[in-house]
PDB file of C-alpha atoms in Angstrom:
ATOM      1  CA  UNK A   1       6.291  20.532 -57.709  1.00  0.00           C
ATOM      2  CA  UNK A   2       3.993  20.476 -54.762  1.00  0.00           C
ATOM      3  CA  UNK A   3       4.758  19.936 -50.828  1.00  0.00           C
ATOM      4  CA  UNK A   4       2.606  18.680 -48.435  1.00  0.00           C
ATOM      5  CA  UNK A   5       3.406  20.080 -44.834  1.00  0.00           C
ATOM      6  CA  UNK A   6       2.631  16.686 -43.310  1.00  0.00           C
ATOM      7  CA  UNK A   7       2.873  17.722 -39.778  1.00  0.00           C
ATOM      8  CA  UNK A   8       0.272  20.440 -40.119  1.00  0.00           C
ATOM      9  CA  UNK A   9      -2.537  17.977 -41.585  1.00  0.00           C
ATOM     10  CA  UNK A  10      -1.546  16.025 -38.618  1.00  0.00           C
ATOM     11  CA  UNK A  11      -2.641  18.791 -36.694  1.00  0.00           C
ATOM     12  CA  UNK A  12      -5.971  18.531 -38.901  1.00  0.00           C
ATOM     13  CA  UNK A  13      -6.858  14.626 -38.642  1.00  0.00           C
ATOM     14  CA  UNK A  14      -5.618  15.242 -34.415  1.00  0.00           C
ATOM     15  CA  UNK A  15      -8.280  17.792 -34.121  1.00  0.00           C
ATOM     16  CA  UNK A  16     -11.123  16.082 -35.725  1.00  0.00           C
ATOM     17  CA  UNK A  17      -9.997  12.517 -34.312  1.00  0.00           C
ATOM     18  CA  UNK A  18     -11.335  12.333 -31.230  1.00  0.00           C
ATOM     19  CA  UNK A  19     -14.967  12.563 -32.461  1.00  0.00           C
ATOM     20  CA  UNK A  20     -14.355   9.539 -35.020  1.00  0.00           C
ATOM     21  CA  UNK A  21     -13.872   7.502 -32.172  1.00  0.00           C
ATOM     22  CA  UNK A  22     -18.013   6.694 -31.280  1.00  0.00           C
ATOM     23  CA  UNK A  23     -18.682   6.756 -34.981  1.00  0.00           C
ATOM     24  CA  UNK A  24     -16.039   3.940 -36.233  1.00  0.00           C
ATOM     25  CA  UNK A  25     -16.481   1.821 -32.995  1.00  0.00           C
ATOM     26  CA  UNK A  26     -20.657   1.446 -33.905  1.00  0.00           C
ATOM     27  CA  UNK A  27     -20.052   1.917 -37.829  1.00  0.00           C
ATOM     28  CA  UNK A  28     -17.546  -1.411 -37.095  1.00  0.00           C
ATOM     29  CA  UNK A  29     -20.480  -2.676 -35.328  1.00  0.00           C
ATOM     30  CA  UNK A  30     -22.377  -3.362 -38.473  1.00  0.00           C
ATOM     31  CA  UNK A  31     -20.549  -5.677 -40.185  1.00  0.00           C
ATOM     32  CA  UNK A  32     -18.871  -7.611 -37.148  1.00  0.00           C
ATOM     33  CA  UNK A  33     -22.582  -8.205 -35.473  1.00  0.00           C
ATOM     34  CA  UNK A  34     -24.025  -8.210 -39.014  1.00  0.00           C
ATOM     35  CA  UNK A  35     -27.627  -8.067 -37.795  1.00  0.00           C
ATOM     36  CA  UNK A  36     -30.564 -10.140 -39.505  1.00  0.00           C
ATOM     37  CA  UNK A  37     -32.505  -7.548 -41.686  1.00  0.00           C
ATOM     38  CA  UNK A  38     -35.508  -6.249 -41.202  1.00  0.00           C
ATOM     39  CA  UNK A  39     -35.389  -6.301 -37.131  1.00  0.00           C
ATOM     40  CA  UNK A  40     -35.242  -3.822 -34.319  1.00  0.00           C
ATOM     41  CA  UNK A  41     -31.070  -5.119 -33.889  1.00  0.00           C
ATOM     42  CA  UNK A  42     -30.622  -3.790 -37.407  1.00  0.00           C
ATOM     43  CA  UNK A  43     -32.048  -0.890 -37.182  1.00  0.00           C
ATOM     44  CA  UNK A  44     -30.439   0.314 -34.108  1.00  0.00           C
ATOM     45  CA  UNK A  45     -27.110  -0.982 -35.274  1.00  0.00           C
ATOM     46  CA  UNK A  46     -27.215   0.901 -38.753  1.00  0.00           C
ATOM     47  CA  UNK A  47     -28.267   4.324 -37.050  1.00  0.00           C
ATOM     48  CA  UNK A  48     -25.789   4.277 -34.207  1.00  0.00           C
ATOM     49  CA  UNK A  49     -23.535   6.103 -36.131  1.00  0.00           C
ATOM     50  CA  UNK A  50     -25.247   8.695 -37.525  1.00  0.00           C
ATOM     51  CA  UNK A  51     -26.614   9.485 -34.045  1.00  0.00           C
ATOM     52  CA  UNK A  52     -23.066   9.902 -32.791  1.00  0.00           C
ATOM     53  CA  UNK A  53     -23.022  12.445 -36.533  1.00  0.00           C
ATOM     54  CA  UNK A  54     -25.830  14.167 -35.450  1.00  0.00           C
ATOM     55  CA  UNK A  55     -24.933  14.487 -31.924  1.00  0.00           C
ATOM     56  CA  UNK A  56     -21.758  16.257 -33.051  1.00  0.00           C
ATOM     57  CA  UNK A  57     -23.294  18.942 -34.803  1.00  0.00           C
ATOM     58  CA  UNK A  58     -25.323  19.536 -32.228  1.00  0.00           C
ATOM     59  CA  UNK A  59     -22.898  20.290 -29.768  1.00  0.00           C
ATOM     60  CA  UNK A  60     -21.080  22.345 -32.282  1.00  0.00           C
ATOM     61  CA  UNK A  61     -24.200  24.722 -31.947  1.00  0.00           C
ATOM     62  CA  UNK A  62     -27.158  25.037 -34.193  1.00  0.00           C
ATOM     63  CA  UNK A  63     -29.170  28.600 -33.157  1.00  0.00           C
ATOM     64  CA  UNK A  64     -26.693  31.186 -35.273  1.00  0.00           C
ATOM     65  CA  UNK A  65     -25.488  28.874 -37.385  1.00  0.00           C
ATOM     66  CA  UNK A  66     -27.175  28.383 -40.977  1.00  0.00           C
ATOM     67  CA  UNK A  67     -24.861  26.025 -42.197  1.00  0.00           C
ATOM     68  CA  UNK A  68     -24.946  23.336 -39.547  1.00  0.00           C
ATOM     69  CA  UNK A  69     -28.679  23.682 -39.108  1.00  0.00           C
ATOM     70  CA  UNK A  70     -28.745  22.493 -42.929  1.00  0.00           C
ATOM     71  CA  UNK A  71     -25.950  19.664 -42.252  1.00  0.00           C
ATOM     72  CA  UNK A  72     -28.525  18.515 -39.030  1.00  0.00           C
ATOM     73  CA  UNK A  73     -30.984  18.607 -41.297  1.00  0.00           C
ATOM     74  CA  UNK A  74     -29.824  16.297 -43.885  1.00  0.00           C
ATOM     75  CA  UNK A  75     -28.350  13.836 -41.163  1.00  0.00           C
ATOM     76  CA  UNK A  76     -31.697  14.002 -39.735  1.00  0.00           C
ATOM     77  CA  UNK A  77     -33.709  12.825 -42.905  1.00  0.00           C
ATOM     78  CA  UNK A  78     -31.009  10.452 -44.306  1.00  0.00           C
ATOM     79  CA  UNK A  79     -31.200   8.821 -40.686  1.00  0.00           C
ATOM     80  CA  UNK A  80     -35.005   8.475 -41.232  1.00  0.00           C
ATOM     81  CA  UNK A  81     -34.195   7.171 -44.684  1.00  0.00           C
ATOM     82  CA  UNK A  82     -32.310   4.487 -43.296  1.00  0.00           C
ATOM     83  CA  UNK A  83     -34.601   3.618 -40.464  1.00  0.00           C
ATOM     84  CA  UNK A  84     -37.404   3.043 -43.782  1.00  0.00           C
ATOM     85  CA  UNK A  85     -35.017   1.124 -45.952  1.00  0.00           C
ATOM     86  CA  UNK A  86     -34.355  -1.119 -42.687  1.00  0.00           C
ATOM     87  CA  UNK A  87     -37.822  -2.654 -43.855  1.00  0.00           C
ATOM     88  CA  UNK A  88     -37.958  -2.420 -47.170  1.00  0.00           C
ATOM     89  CA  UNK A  89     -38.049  -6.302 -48.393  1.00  0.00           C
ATOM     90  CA  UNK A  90     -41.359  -6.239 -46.267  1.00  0.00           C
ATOM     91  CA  UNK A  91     -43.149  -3.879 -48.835  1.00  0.00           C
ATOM     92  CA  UNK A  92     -41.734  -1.499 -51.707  1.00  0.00           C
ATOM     93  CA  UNK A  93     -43.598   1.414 -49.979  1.00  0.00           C
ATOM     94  CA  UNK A  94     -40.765   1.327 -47.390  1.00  0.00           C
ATOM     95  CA  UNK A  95     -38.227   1.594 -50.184  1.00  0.00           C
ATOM     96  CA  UNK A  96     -40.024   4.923 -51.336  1.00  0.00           C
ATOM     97  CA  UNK A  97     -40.562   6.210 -48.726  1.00  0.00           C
ATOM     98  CA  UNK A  98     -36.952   6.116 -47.554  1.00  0.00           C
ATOM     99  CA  UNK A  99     -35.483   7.112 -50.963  1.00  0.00           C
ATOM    100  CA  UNK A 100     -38.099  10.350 -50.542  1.00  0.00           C
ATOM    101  CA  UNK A 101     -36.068  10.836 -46.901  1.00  0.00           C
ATOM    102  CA  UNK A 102     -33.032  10.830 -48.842  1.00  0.00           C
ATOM    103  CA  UNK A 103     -34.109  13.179 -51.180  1.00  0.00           C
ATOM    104  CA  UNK A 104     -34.652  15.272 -48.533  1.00  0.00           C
ATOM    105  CA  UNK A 105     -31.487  14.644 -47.427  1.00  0.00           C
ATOM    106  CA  UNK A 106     -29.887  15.941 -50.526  1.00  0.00           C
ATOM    107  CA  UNK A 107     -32.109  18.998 -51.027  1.00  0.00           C
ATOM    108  CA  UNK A 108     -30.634  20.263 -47.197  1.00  0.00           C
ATOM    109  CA  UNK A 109     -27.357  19.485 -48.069  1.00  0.00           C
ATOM    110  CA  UNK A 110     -27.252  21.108 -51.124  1.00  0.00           C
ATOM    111  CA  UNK A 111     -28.834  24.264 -49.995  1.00  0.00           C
ATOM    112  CA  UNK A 112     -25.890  24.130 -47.350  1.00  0.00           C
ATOM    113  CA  UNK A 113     -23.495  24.053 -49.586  1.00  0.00           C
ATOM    114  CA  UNK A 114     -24.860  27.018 -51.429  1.00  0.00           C
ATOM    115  CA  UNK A 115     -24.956  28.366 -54.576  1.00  0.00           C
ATOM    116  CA  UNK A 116     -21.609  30.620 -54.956  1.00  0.00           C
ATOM    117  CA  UNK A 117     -19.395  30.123 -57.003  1.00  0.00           C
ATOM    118  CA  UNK A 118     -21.591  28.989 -59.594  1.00  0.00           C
ATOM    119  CA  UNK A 119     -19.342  26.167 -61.231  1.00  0.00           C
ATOM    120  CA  UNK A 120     -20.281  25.826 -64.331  1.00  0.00           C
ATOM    121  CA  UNK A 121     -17.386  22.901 -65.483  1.00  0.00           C
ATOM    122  CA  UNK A 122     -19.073  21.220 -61.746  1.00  0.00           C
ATOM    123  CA  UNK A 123     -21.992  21.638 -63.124  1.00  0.00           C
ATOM    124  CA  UNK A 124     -21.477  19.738 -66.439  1.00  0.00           C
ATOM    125  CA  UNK A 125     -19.310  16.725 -65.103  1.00  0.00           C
ATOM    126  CA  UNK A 126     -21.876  15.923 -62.249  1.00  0.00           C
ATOM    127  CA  UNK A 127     -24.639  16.272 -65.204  1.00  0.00           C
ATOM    128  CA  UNK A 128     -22.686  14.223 -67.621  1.00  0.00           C
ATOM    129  CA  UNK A 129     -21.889  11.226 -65.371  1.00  0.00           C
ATOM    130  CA  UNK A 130     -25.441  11.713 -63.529  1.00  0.00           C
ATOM    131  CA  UNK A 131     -27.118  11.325 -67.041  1.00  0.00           C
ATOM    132  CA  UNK A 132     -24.210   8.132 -67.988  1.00  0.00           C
ATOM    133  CA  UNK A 133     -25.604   5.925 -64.966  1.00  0.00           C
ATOM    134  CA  UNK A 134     -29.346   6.767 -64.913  1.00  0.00           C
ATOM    135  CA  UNK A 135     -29.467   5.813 -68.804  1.00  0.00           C
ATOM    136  CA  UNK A 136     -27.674   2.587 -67.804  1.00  0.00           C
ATOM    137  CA  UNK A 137     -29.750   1.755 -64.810  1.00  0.00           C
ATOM    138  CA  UNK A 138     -32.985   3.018 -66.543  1.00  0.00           C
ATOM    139  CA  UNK A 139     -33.301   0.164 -68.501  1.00  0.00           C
ATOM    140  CA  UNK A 140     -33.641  -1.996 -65.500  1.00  0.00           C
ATOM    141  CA  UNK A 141     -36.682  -0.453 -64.104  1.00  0.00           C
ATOM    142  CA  UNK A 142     -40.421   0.197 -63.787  1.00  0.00           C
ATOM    143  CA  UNK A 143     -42.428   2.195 -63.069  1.00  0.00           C
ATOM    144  CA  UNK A 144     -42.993   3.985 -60.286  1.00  0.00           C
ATOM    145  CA  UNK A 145     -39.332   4.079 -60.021  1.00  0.00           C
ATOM    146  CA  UNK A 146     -38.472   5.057 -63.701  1.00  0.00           C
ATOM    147  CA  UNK A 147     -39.691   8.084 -62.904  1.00  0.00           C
ATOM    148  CA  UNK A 148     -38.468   8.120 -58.985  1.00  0.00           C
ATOM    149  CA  UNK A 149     -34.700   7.182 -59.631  1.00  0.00           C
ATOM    150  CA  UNK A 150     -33.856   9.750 -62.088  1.00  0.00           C
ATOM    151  CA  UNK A 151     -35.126  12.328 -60.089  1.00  0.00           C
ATOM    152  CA  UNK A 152     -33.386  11.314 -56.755  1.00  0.00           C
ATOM    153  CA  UNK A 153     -29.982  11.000 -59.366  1.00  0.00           C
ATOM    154  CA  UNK A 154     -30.914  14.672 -59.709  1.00  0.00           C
ATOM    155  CA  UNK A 155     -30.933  16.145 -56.529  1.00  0.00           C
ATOM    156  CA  UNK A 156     -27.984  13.407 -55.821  1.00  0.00           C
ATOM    157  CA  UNK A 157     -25.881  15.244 -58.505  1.00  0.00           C
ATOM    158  CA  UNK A 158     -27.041  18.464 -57.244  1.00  0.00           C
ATOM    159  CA  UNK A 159     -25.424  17.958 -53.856  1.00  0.00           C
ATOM    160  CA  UNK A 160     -22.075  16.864 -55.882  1.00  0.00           C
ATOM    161  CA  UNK A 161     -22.450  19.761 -58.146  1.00  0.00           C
ATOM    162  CA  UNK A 162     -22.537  22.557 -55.108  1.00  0.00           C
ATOM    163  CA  UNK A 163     -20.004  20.577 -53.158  1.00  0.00           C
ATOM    164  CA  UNK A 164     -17.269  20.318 -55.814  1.00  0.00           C
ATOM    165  CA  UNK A 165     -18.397  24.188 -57.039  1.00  0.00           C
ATOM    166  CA  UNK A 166     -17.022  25.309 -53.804  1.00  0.00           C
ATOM    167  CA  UNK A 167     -13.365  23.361 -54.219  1.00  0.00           C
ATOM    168  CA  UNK A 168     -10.784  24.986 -55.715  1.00  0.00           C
ATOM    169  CA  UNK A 169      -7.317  25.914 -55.600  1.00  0.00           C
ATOM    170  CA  UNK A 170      -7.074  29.220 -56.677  1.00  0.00           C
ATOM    171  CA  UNK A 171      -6.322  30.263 -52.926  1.00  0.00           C
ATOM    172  CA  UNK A 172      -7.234  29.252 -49.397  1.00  0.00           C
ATOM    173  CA  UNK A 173      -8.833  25.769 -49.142  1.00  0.00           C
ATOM    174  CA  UNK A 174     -10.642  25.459 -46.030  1.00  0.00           C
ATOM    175  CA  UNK A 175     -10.673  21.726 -44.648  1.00  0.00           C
ATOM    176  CA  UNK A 176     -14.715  22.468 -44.784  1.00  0.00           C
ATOM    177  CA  UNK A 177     -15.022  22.458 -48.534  1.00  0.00           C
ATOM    178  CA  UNK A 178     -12.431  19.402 -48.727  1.00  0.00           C
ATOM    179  CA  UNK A 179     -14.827  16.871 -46.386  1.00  0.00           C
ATOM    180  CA  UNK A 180     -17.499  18.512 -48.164  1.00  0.00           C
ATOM    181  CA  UNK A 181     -16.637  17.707 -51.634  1.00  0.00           C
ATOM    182  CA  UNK A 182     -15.292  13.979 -50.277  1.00  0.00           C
ATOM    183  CA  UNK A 183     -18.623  13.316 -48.801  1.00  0.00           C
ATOM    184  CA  UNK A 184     -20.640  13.963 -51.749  1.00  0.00           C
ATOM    185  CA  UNK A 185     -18.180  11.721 -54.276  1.00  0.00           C
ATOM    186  CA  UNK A 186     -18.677   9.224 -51.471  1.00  0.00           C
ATOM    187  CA  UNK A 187     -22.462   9.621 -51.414  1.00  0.00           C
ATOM    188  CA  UNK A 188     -22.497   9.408 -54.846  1.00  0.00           C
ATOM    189  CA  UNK A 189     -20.362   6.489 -55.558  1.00  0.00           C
ATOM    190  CA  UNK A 190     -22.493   4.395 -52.589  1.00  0.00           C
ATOM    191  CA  UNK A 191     -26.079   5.200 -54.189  1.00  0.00           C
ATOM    192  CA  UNK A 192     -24.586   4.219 -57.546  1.00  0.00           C
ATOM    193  CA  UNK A 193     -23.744   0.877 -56.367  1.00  0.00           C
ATOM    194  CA  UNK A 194     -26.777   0.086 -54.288  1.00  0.00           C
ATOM    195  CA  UNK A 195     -29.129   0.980 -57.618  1.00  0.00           C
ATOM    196  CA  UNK A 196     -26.978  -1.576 -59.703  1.00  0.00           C
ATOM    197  CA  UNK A 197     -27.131  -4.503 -57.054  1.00  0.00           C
ATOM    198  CA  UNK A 198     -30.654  -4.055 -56.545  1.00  0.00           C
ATOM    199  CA  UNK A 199     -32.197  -3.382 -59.659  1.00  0.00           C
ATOM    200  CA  UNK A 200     -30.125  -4.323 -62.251  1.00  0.00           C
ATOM    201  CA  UNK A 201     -27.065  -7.197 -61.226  1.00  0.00           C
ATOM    202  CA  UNK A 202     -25.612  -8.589 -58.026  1.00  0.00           C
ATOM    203  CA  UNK A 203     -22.634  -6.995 -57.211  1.00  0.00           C
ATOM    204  CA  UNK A 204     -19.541  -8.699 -55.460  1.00  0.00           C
ATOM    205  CA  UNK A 205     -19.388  -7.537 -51.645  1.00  0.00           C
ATOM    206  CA  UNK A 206     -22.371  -4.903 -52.086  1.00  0.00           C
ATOM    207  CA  UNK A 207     -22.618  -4.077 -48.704  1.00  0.00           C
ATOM    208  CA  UNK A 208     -19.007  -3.489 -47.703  1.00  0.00           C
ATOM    209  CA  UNK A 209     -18.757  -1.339 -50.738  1.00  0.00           C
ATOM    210  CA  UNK A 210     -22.448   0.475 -49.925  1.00  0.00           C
ATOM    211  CA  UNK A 211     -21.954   0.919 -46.272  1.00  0.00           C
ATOM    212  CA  UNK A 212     -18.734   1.809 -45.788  1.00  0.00           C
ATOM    213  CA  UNK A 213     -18.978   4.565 -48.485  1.00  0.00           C
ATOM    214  CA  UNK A 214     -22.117   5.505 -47.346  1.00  0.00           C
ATOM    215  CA  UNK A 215     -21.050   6.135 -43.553  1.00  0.00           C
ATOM    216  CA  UNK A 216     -17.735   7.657 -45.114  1.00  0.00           C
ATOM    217  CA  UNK A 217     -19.873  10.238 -46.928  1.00  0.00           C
ATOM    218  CA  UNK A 218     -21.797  10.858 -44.032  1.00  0.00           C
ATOM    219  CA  UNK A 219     -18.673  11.264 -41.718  1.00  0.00           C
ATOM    220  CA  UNK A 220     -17.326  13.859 -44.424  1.00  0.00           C
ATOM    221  CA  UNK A 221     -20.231  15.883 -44.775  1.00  0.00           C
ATOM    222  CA  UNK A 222     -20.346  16.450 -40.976  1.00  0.00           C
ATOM    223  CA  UNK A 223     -16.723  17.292 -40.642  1.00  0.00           C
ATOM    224  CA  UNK A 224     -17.322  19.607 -43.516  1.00  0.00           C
ATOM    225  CA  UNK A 225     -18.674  22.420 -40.228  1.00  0.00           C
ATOM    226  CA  UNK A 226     -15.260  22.313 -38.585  1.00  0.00           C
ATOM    227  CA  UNK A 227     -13.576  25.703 -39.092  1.00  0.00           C
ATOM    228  CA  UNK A 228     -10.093  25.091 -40.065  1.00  0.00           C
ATOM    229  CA  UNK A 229      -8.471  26.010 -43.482  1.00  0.00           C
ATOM    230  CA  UNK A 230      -5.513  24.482 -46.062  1.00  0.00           C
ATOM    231  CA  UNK A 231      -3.756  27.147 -47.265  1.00  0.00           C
ATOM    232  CA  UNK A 232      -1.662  27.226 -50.707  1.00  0.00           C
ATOM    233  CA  UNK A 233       1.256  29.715 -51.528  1.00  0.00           C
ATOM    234  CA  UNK A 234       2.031  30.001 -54.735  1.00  0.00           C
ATOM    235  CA  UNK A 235       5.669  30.419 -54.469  1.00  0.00           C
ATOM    236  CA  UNK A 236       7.929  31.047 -58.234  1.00  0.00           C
ATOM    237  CA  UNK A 237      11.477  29.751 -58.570  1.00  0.00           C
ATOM    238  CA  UNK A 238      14.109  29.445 -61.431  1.00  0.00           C
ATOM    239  CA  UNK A 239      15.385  25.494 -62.102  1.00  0.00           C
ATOM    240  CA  UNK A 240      18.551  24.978 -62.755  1.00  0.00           C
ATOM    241  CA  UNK A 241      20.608  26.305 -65.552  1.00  0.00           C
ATOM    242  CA  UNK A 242      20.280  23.294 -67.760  1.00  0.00           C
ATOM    243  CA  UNK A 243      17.202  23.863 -68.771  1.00  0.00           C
ATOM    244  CA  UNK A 244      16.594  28.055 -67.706  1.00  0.00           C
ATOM    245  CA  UNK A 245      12.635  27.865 -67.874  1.00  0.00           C
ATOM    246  CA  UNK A 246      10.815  29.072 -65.431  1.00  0.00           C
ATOM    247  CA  UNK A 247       8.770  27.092 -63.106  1.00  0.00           C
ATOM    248  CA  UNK A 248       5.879  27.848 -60.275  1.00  0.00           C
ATOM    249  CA  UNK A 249       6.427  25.460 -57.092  1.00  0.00           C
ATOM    250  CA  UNK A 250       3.175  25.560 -55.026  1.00  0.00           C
ATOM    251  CA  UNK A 251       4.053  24.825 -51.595  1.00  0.00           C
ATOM    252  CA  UNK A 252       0.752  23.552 -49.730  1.00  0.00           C
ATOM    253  CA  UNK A 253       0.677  24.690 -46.090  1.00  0.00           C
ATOM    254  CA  UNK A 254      -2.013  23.724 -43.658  1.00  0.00           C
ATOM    255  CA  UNK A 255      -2.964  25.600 -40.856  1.00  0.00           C
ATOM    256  CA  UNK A 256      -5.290  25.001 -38.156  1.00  0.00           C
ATOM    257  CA  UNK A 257      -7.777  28.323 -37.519  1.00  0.00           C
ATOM    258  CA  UNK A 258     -10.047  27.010 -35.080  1.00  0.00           C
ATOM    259  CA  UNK A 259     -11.479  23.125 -34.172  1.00  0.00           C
TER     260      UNK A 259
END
């Protein structure tokens, strides 16, 4: 059986609450003002967030830290990404040009994330579902992008493939790894479904489903340089003399290092 000490990840959403605050008041922003594309409005409104993102890591620090200089980084280039895509219905070269921001994007973050522990199993699921959706999209587009898309699916299942590596629960969890690993499902799960509502079918509610995922992943990615950690005891007991087996209760503490 596992236990969730409730009160401590109250702690955990307490300390990282405050800074939501800017981000969901001008993330909300998007869809209750709801912009005309293409305009100066809409791109201001669709980076407010991420400046709030980016402003947060870089009061965090940047100079001896490798790890948030990476997460800056990849804020930096998606937000240039989505400054581009702002005007992409005025030529495709916008579209490009923004998806090679994003690519960026994904390079930092991955390199962020590191390499250790390898993840091997990581390594096959984000390949095997990676290789699932670009042979169902492929089939819906052209070139240049038949050759663009399944590279940016690459470095897009790269970035889930370091992030989930680092998960596990053989031990100490820090909250880090957790927003890490959310972010990049997140990331993931938004790119899919812009790539099927724009080249292959209209989806129901696409932009609900793209944006809020989208800033979600962002928001997780950023939280992932907070320094605070979810602990898990492994703790054995003996049930009940009904059935005498023997049975491992993991009781999950969390703990609060540092915010």
């Amino acid at each position: 059986m596992v236990l969730f000490d409730t009160s401590q990840i109250k702690k955990e959403v307490i300390c990282v609450g405050p800074y939501l605050v800017p981000f969901l008041k001008t993330a909300c922003l998007y869809f209750i003002i709801n912009p005309e594309i293409g305009t100066i409005a809409h791109a201001v409104i669709k980076l407010l967030p991420l400046s709030f993102l980016i402003t947060f890591v870089w009061a965090q620090g940047l100079r001896e830290n490798k790890y948030n200089q990476w997460i800056m980084a990849g804020l930096s280039a998606c937000a240039l990404g989505d400054l581009l895509l702002v005007w992409q219905e005025a030529h495709d070269a916008f579209f490009l040009a923004g998806m090679a921001c994003f690519g960026i994007g994904q390079i930092a973050y991955t390199v962020g994330f590191g390499l250790k522990p390898f993840g091997l199993k990581e390594l096959a699921l984000s390949s095997l579902v990676t290789g699932i959706i670009v042979h169902f999209i492929s089939s819906c587009l052209s070139q240049p992008l038949s050759t663009i898309v399944p590279i940016y699916a690459m470095l897009l299942s790269f970035t889930a493939w370091r992030a989930l590596a680092r998960f596990n629960l053989n031990g100490d969890i820090p909250w880090r790894k957790i927003y890490a690993a959310a972010g990049a499902i997140l990331f993931a799960f938004s790119d899919t479904v812009l790539a099927v509502n724009k080249f292959c079918t209209p989806l129901p509610y696409e932009t609900p489903l793209i944006m809020i995922s989208y800033y979600g992943a962002q928001m997780f990615i950023t939280f992932s340089i907070i320094n605070s950690r979810l602990t898990i005891s492994q703790d054995k007991t003996t049930t009940s003399s009904k059935n005498n087996n023997n049975n491992n209760n993991a009781l999950i503490k969390t703990s609060i290092d540092s915010c």
